């Protein structure tokens, strides 16, 4: 769920002359290393190999910089091909989610931004929008398909379904921070399908 | 899941002459206000109404201070009376969890410590132990009772069960940060019971 373009090291982008991209990469790396609270424009500029003025010419504050990166993630539409059955769709969704949550940058930056969201309404709002535009839409899609196939009753609550889809994996990987046991994803998909059928 | 003794304002404890408690209360309040990264011993001392030396006489660093408070939470055993049925036990567990996650201090401090845990192995270890000693034990207990009553098969995986119990509510309240819809807890309890039965 992190933008692909931001995975290249900050230095490489500067060599190509793309200062904006170099700064954005440096922000992601600094966020992972020290967190939002301790992130400084000075350290970002140093890591990107640019002058501090180059950063301030583009963004007025670190808040603005970080919000733009989060919004960038939000605007990425992830496709979820129809797997032909509810267990199939659930397994695909969970596989994508577990992969995203195991990404080293995600596992450092997401908890940090969530912590910041607890005291910064702008970050909270931007993150919530990112969640709505990605996971929420995919969750609703999975439920709609299953209802259309007759696998779930028409009144299935997409909010409860999404919490069941995202919550357990998020809790396991991002909070308890344990590796996933064998066969976890298919077993969870089966449990969620049974839970939603009631 | 926050210790009761820490809910009184820092000042009140100083009036009673309990400097240690005043400092611990001040740490919790500072953590909620500025987060671990920006927390300073100086601000803690100021809030507690004591000299900085009073803090350093008791704890060598802010890390030590914060770890002791987290461990204090971990050592609290929460009782989970037998409600006579799996849906009853699940509903009680979820009710306790949602109450704890809605506590204003919890909703600020937990995400912050988790963010810190992503880059500080000592905090990660202490938090994981706190989780094991509280939620995990309660989750296992709920499953064991249900297996004994014949409500769940003997091979029910307590790890998957715990993820289903804690994850959705945690995701909804602490990450997506939405209020819980009507009847959420009993509906979730019903879905989890059905999911675990498979």
Short mmCIF file of C-alpha atoms in Angstrom, two decimals:
data_model
loop_
_atom_site.label_atom_id
_atom_site.label_comp_id
_atom_site.label_asym_id
_atom_site.label_seq_id
_atom_site.Cartn_x
_atom_site.Cartn_y
_atom_site.Cartn_z
CA UNK A 1 0.00 0.00 0.00
CA UNK A 2 3.06 2.26 -0.22
CA UNK A 3 3.58 4.02 -3.52
CA UNK A 4 6.07 2.18 -5.69
CA UNK A 5 7.85 5.37 -6.71
CA UNK A 6 8.86 6.03 -3.14
CA UNK A 7 10.76 2.79 -2.72
CA UNK A 8 13.84 3.92 -4.61
CA UNK A 9 16.50 5.38 -2.30
CA UNK A 10 16.49 9.17 -2.03
CA UNK A 11 19.94 9.51 -3.62
CA UNK A 12 19.02 7.81 -6.92
CA UNK A 13 16.28 10.35 -7.65
CA UNK A 14 18.66 13.27 -7.11
CA UNK A 15 21.07 11.76 -9.65
CA UNK A 16 18.18 11.75 -12.12
CA UNK A 17 17.52 15.38 -11.22
CA UNK A 18 14.12 14.75 -9.66
CA UNK A 19 14.45 16.77 -6.49
CA UNK A 20 10.77 16.52 -5.51
CA UNK A 21 10.93 12.74 -5.65
CA UNK A 22 14.24 12.70 -3.77
CA UNK A 23 12.70 14.77 -0.98
CA UNK A 24 9.61 12.54 -0.79
CA UNK A 25 11.76 9.41 -0.64
CA UNK A 26 13.85 11.02 2.09
CA UNK A 27 10.71 11.81 4.11
CA UNK A 28 9.59 8.17 3.96
CA UNK A 29 13.05 7.00 5.04
CA UNK A 30 13.24 9.57 7.86
CA UNK A 31 9.72 8.69 9.04
CA UNK A 32 10.74 5.05 9.26
CA UNK A 33 13.99 5.90 11.04
CA UNK A 34 12.98 8.50 13.62
CA UNK A 35 9.18 8.91 13.39
CA UNK A 36 7.03 11.97 12.74
CA UNK A 37 7.69 13.61 16.11
CA UNK A 38 11.45 13.71 15.64
CA UNK A 39 11.48 14.23 11.88
CA UNK A 40 13.18 17.47 10.88
CA UNK A 41 13.28 19.26 7.53
CA UNK A 42 17.02 19.56 8.04
CA UNK A 43 17.52 15.79 8.25
CA UNK A 44 15.20 15.27 5.25
CA UNK A 45 17.24 17.72 3.17
CA UNK A 46 20.49 16.06 4.27
CA UNK A 47 19.21 12.59 3.36
CA UNK A 48 17.89 13.82 -0.01
CA UNK A 49 21.17 15.57 -0.74
CA UNK A 50 19.47 18.94 -1.32
CA UNK A 51 19.48 22.32 0.42
CA UNK A 52 16.85 23.05 3.08
CA UNK A 53 15.54 25.86 0.87
CA UNK A 54 14.76 23.26 -1.82
CA UNK A 55 12.37 21.62 0.63
CA UNK A 56 10.74 24.85 1.82
CA UNK A 57 10.26 26.02 -1.77
CA UNK A 58 7.96 22.99 -2.27
CA UNK A 59 6.32 22.46 1.13
CA UNK A 60 5.80 24.92 3.95
CA UNK A 61 6.08 22.38 6.79
CA UNK A 62 6.78 18.76 7.61
CA UNK A 63 3.05 18.30 8.23
CA UNK A 64 2.28 19.34 4.66
CA UNK A 65 5.00 17.03 3.32
CA UNK A 66 3.73 14.01 5.24
CA UNK A 67 0.08 14.69 4.38
CA UNK A 68 0.92 14.78 0.68
CA UNK A 69 2.63 11.40 0.87
CA UNK A 70 -0.31 9.85 2.74
CA UNK A 71 -2.75 11.33 0.19
CA UNK A 72 -0.60 9.84 -2.57
CA UNK A 73 -1.20 6.39 -1.10
CA UNK A 74 -4.93 7.13 -0.80
CA UNK A 75 -5.28 7.95 -4.49
CA UNK A 76 -3.83 4.61 -5.57
CA UNK A 77 -6.64 2.29 -6.57
CA UNK A 78 -5.82 -1.33 -5.86
CA UNK A 79 -7.58 -3.78 -8.12
CA UNK A 80 -9.21 -6.85 -6.64
CA UNK A 81 -10.06 -9.33 -9.40
CA UNK A 82 -13.17 -11.47 -8.90
CA UNK A 83 -11.98 -14.89 -7.70
CA UNK A 84 -15.41 -16.46 -8.27
CA UNK A 85 -16.23 -17.22 -4.63
CA UNK A 86 -16.32 -15.48 -1.24
CA UNK A 87 -13.50 -17.60 0.25
CA UNK A 88 -11.43 -16.88 -2.88
CA UNK A 89 -12.03 -13.12 -2.68
CA UNK A 90 -11.32 -13.09 1.07
CA UNK A 91 -8.08 -15.02 0.60
CA UNK A 92 -6.90 -12.59 -2.09
CA UNK A 93 -7.80 -9.54 0.02
CA UNK A 94 -6.00 -10.98 3.06
CA UNK A 95 -2.96 -11.93 0.98
CA UNK A 96 -2.63 -8.36 -0.34
CA UNK A 97 -3.14 -6.94 3.16
CA UNK A 98 -0.60 -9.20 4.85
CA UNK A 99 1.95 -8.39 2.15
CA UNK A 100 1.42 -4.64 2.61
CA UNK A 101 1.65 -4.88 6.41
CA UNK A 102 4.86 -6.88 6.25
CA UNK A 103 6.58 -4.22 4.13
CA UNK A 104 9.33 -2.80 6.38
CA UNK A 105 8.40 0.81 5.63
CA UNK A 106 4.70 0.18 6.29
CA UNK A 107 5.41 -1.53 9.59
CA UNK A 108 7.37 1.50 10.80
CA UNK A 109 5.44 4.38 9.27
CA UNK A 110 1.82 3.29 9.72
CA UNK A 111 2.01 2.96 13.54
CA UNK A 112 3.83 6.26 13.69
CA UNK A 113 1.25 8.17 11.66
CA UNK A 114 -1.55 6.57 13.67
CA UNK A 115 0.10 7.77 16.86
CA UNK A 116 0.36 11.25 15.38
CA UNK A 117 -3.27 11.08 14.23
CA UNK A 118 -4.31 10.70 17.87
CA UNK A 119 -3.26 14.31 18.47
CA UNK A 120 -3.32 15.90 15.01
CA UNK A 121 -6.80 16.14 13.40
CA UNK A 122 -5.38 16.91 9.93
CA UNK A 123 -3.31 13.72 9.92
CA UNK A 124 -6.28 11.76 11.31
CA UNK A 125 -8.58 13.09 8.58
CA UNK A 126 -6.09 12.35 5.78
CA UNK A 127 -5.43 8.84 7.08
CA UNK A 128 -9.14 8.09 7.40
CA UNK A 129 -9.69 9.23 3.84
CA UNK A 130 -6.83 6.97 2.71
CA UNK A 131 -8.46 4.05 4.51
CA UNK A 132 -11.89 4.80 3.05
CA UNK A 133 -10.50 5.05 -0.49
CA UNK A 134 -8.53 1.81 -0.36
CA UNK A 135 -9.51 -0.89 2.14
CA UNK A 136 -13.08 0.23 2.64
CA UNK A 137 -13.91 0.24 -1.07
CA UNK A 138 -12.34 -3.21 -1.51
CA UNK A 139 -14.25 -4.56 1.51
CA UNK A 140 -17.57 -3.29 0.15
CA UNK A 141 -16.75 -4.83 -3.24
CA UNK A 142 -16.09 -8.26 -1.73
CA UNK A 143 -19.41 -8.16 0.15
CA UNK A 144 -21.39 -6.97 -2.89
CA UNK A 145 -20.01 -9.77 -5.04
CA UNK A 146 -20.81 -12.38 -2.39
CA UNK A 147 -24.37 -11.04 -2.01
CA UNK A 148 -24.79 -11.13 -5.82
CA UNK A 149 -23.57 -14.76 -5.88
CA UNK A 150 -26.01 -15.68 -3.10
CA UNK A 151 -23.16 -16.51 -0.71
CA UNK A 152 -24.15 -13.85 1.84
CA UNK A 153 -27.55 -12.43 2.87
CA UNK A 154 -28.48 -9.07 1.32
CA UNK A 155 -28.32 -7.23 4.64
CA UNK A 156 -24.65 -8.08 5.36
CA UNK A 157 -23.04 -5.12 7.15
CA UNK A 158 -19.95 -4.00 5.18
CA UNK A 159 -18.52 -2.19 8.22
CA UNK A 160 -18.54 -5.32 10.36
CA UNK A 161 -17.22 -7.31 7.39
CA UNK A 162 -14.35 -4.89 6.86
CA UNK A 163 -13.44 -4.92 10.56
CA UNK A 164 -13.33 -8.74 10.43
CA UNK A 165 -11.24 -8.63 7.26
CA UNK A 166 -8.67 -6.04 8.26
CA UNK A 167 -8.66 -6.15 12.08
CA UNK A 168 -7.27 -9.63 12.85
CA UNK A 169 -4.34 -9.36 10.41
CA UNK A 170 -3.59 -5.78 11.46
CA UNK A 171 -3.66 -6.76 15.12
CA UNK A 172 -1.46 -9.82 14.55
CA UNK A 173 1.19 -8.17 12.33
CA UNK A 174 1.21 -4.50 13.31
CA UNK A 175 0.32 -4.64 17.02
CA UNK A 176 1.26 -8.02 18.48
CA UNK A 177 4.02 -8.12 15.84
CA UNK A 178 4.17 -11.90 15.53
CA UNK A 179 4.91 -13.84 12.35
CA UNK A 180 1.79 -15.40 10.82
CA UNK A 181 1.38 -19.11 11.64
CA UNK A 182 1.11 -21.71 8.87
CA UNK A 183 -2.05 -21.62 6.78
CA UNK A 184 -3.20 -18.53 8.66
CA UNK A 185 -4.70 -16.69 5.69
CA UNK A 186 -6.91 -19.54 4.38
CA UNK A 187 -8.01 -20.45 7.93
CA UNK A 188 -8.88 -16.82 8.67
CA UNK A 189 -10.70 -16.48 5.32
CA UNK A 190 -12.77 -19.57 6.19
CA UNK A 191 -13.61 -18.24 9.66
CA UNK A 192 -14.63 -14.83 8.29
CA UNK A 193 -16.83 -16.39 5.59
CA UNK A 194 -18.55 -18.55 8.25
CA UNK A 195 -18.86 -15.55 10.58
CA UNK A 196 -20.49 -13.37 7.95
CA UNK A 197 -22.94 -16.12 7.00
CA UNK A 198 -23.90 -16.10 10.71
CA UNK B 1 -6.55 -1.50 30.87
CA UNK B 2 -4.87 1.53 32.40
CA UNK B 3 -4.08 1.27 36.09
CA UNK B 4 -6.76 2.94 38.20
CA UNK B 5 -4.19 4.61 40.44
CA UNK B 6 -2.79 6.57 37.52
CA UNK B 7 -6.04 8.32 36.68
CA UNK B 8 -5.82 10.90 39.46
CA UNK B 9 -4.18 14.15 38.32
CA UNK B 10 -0.49 14.44 39.05
CA UNK B 11 -0.98 17.39 41.43
CA UNK B 12 -3.28 15.54 43.83
CA UNK B 13 -0.67 12.88 44.56
CA UNK B 14 1.97 15.49 45.40
CA UNK B 15 -0.41 17.05 47.94
CA UNK B 16 -0.64 13.62 49.55
CA UNK B 17 3.15 13.48 49.52
CA UNK B 18 3.39 10.55 47.08
CA UNK B 19 6.05 11.84 44.75
CA UNK B 20 6.53 8.53 42.90
CA UNK B 21 2.84 8.36 42.05
CA UNK B 22 2.80 12.04 41.07
CA UNK B 23 5.67 11.44 38.64
CA UNK B 24 3.99 8.35 37.16
CA UNK B 25 0.72 10.24 36.69
CA UNK B 26 2.63 13.09 35.06
CA UNK B 27 4.29 10.63 32.65
CA UNK B 28 0.91 9.26 31.55
CA UNK B 29 -0.43 12.80 31.06
CA UNK B 30 2.68 13.89 29.15
CA UNK B 31 2.60 10.75 26.99
CA UNK B 32 -1.00 11.54 26.05
CA UNK B 33 -0.20 15.19 25.39
CA UNK B 34 3.05 15.06 23.41
CA UNK B 35 3.89 11.38 22.84
CA UNK B 36 6.97 9.36 23.73
CA UNK B 37 9.25 10.99 21.17
CA UNK B 38 8.73 14.49 22.52
CA UNK B 39 8.35 13.55 26.18
CA UNK B 40 11.01 15.18 28.37
CA UNK B 41 11.92 14.52 32.00
CA UNK B 42 11.83 18.29 32.49
CA UNK B 43 8.18 18.55 31.41
CA UNK B 44 7.29 15.50 33.54
CA UNK B 45 8.89 17.11 36.61
CA UNK B 46 7.11 20.39 35.93
CA UNK B 47 3.73 18.68 35.56
CA UNK B 48 4.29 16.60 38.70
CA UNK B 49 5.35 19.70 40.62
CA UNK B 50 8.68 18.15 41.67
CA UNK B 51 12.35 18.84 40.93
CA UNK B 52 14.02 17.05 38.00
CA UNK B 53 16.39 15.41 40.49
CA UNK B 54 13.35 13.77 42.13
CA UNK B 55 12.68 12.01 38.84
CA UNK B 56 16.29 10.98 38.21
CA UNK B 57 16.61 9.65 41.77
CA UNK B 58 13.91 7.08 40.89
CA UNK B 59 14.42 6.37 37.16
CA UNK B 60 17.53 6.76 35.06
CA UNK B 61 15.72 7.61 31.81
CA UNK B 62 12.34 8.25 30.24
CA UNK B 63 12.52 4.79 28.66
CA UNK B 64 12.79 3.19 32.11
CA UNK B 65 9.90 5.30 33.39
CA UNK B 66 7.62 4.38 30.51
CA UNK B 67 8.55 0.68 30.61
CA UNK B 68 7.67 0.52 34.31
CA UNK B 69 4.24 1.99 33.67
CA UNK B 70 3.55 -0.46 30.82
CA UNK B 71 4.70 -3.37 33.01
CA UNK B 72 2.34 -2.14 35.72
CA UNK B 73 -0.55 -2.55 33.31
CA UNK B 74 0.72 -6.00 32.33
CA UNK B 75 0.71 -7.27 35.91
CA UNK B 76 -2.97 -6.37 36.40
CA UNK B 77 -5.03 -9.51 36.06
CA UNK B 78 -8.46 -8.78 34.66
CA UNK B 79 -11.11 -11.25 35.72
CA UNK B 80 -13.50 -12.66 33.16
CA UNK B 81 -16.41 -14.37 34.91
CA UNK B 82 -17.94 -17.39 33.17
CA UNK B 83 -21.11 -16.16 31.44
CA UNK B 84 -22.30 -19.74 30.76
CA UNK B 85 -22.06 -19.62 26.95
CA UNK B 86 -19.59 -18.71 24.21
CA UNK B 87 -21.66 -15.75 22.92
CA UNK B 88 -21.98 -14.51 26.52
CA UNK B 89 -18.23 -14.77 27.18
CA UNK B 90 -17.42 -13.11 23.83
CA UNK B 91 -19.82 -10.26 24.53
CA UNK B 92 -18.28 -9.64 27.97
CA UNK B 93 -14.72 -9.74 26.56
CA UNK B 94 -15.65 -7.33 23.76
CA UNK B 95 -17.46 -5.00 26.17
CA UNK B 96 -14.36 -4.77 28.42
CA UNK B 97 -12.12 -4.25 25.38
CA UNK B 98 -14.24 -1.52 23.80
CA UNK B 99 -14.44 0.28 27.16
CA UNK B 100 -10.65 0.16 27.57
CA UNK B 101 -10.00 1.34 23.99
CA UNK B 102 -12.40 4.26 24.38
CA UNK B 103 -10.57 5.57 27.44
CA UNK B 104 -9.04 8.89 26.35
CA UNK B 105 -5.61 8.06 27.76
CA UNK B 106 -5.58 4.62 26.13
CA UNK B 107 -6.54 6.03 22.74
CA UNK B 108 -3.60 8.44 22.86
CA UNK B 109 -0.95 6.38 24.61
CA UNK B 110 -1.40 2.94 23.06
CA UNK B 111 -0.85 4.08 19.43
CA UNK B 112 2.12 6.11 20.57
CA UNK B 113 3.82 3.24 22.38
CA UNK B 114 3.14 0.95 19.43
CA UNK B 115 4.83 3.45 17.13
CA UNK B 116 7.78 3.58 19.49
CA UNK B 117 7.84 -0.22 19.68
CA UNK B 118 8.46 -0.32 15.93
CA UNK B 119 11.93 1.11 16.56
CA UNK B 120 12.64 0.24 20.18
CA UNK B 121 12.97 -3.50 20.92
CA UNK B 122 12.70 -2.98 24.70
CA UNK B 123 9.37 -1.21 24.39
CA UNK B 124 8.19 -3.84 21.88
CA UNK B 125 9.14 -6.67 24.25
CA UNK B 126 7.44 -5.05 27.25
CA UNK B 127 4.27 -4.33 25.29
CA UNK B 128 4.13 -7.86 23.91
CA UNK B 129 4.47 -9.24 27.41
CA UNK B 130 1.65 -6.94 28.55
CA UNK B 131 -0.54 -8.24 25.72
CA UNK B 132 0.32 -11.88 26.49
CA UNK B 133 -0.45 -11.44 30.18
CA UNK B 134 -3.81 -9.74 29.67
CA UNK B 135 -5.69 -10.23 26.41
CA UNK B 136 -3.99 -13.48 25.40
CA UNK B 137 -4.76 -15.23 28.67
CA UNK B 138 -8.36 -14.07 28.54
CA UNK B 139 -8.71 -15.24 24.93
CA UNK B 140 -7.38 -18.68 25.77
CA UNK B 141 -9.74 -18.89 28.73
CA UNK B 142 -12.79 -18.09 26.57
CA UNK B 143 -11.82 -20.81 24.08
CA UNK B 144 -11.11 -23.41 26.76
CA UNK B 145 -14.50 -22.84 28.37
CA UNK B 146 -16.28 -23.11 25.01
CA UNK B 147 -14.43 -26.35 24.18
CA UNK B 148 -15.34 -27.74 27.63
CA UNK B 149 -19.02 -26.84 27.04
CA UNK B 150 -18.94 -28.54 23.62
CA UNK B 151 -19.57 -25.23 21.83
CA UNK B 152 -16.27 -25.34 19.90
CA UNK B 153 -14.21 -28.23 18.51
CA UNK B 154 -11.20 -29.31 20.61
CA UNK B 155 -8.70 -28.15 17.99
CA UNK B 156 -9.83 -24.48 17.97
CA UNK B 157 -6.79 -22.26 17.45
CA UNK B 158 -6.58 -19.74 20.32
CA UNK B 159 -4.31 -17.43 18.27
CA UNK B 160 -6.84 -17.10 15.44
CA UNK B 161 -9.62 -16.73 18.02
CA UNK B 162 -7.78 -13.94 19.82
CA UNK B 163 -7.08 -12.10 16.56
CA UNK B 164 -10.80 -12.30 15.72
CA UNK B 165 -11.72 -11.11 19.20
CA UNK B 166 -9.33 -8.19 19.54
CA UNK B 167 -8.54 -7.19 15.94
CA UNK B 168 -11.89 -5.89 14.64
CA UNK B 169 -12.59 -3.68 17.68
CA UNK B 170 -9.02 -2.45 17.81
CA UNK B 171 -9.10 -1.63 14.10
CA UNK B 172 -12.45 0.13 14.36
CA UNK B 173 -11.74 2.22 17.47
CA UNK B 174 -7.98 2.76 17.51
CA UNK B 175 -7.12 2.85 13.80
CA UNK B 176 -10.17 3.89 11.75
CA UNK B 177 -11.25 5.86 14.86
CA UNK B 178 -14.97 5.65 14.20
CA UNK B 179 -17.68 5.41 16.85
CA UNK B 180 -19.12 1.90 17.16
CA UNK B 181 -22.46 1.45 15.33
CA UNK B 182 -25.57 0.30 17.21
CA UNK B 183 -25.55 -3.29 18.45
CA UNK B 184 -21.98 -3.69 17.21
CA UNK B 185 -20.72 -5.80 20.12
CA UNK B 186 -23.49 -8.46 20.09
CA UNK B 187 -23.37 -8.65 16.26
CA UNK B 188 -19.59 -9.05 16.32
CA UNK B 189 -19.82 -11.64 19.11
CA UNK B 190 -22.32 -13.63 17.02
CA UNK B 191 -20.10 -13.45 13.91
CA UNK B 192 -16.99 -14.54 15.85
CA UNK B 193 -18.85 -17.47 17.45
CA UNK B 194 -20.07 -18.58 14.01
CA UNK B 195 -16.60 -18.05 12.52
CA UNK B 196 -14.89 -20.17 15.17
CA UNK B 197 -17.44 -22.97 14.77
CA UNK B 198 -16.44 -22.91 11.07
#
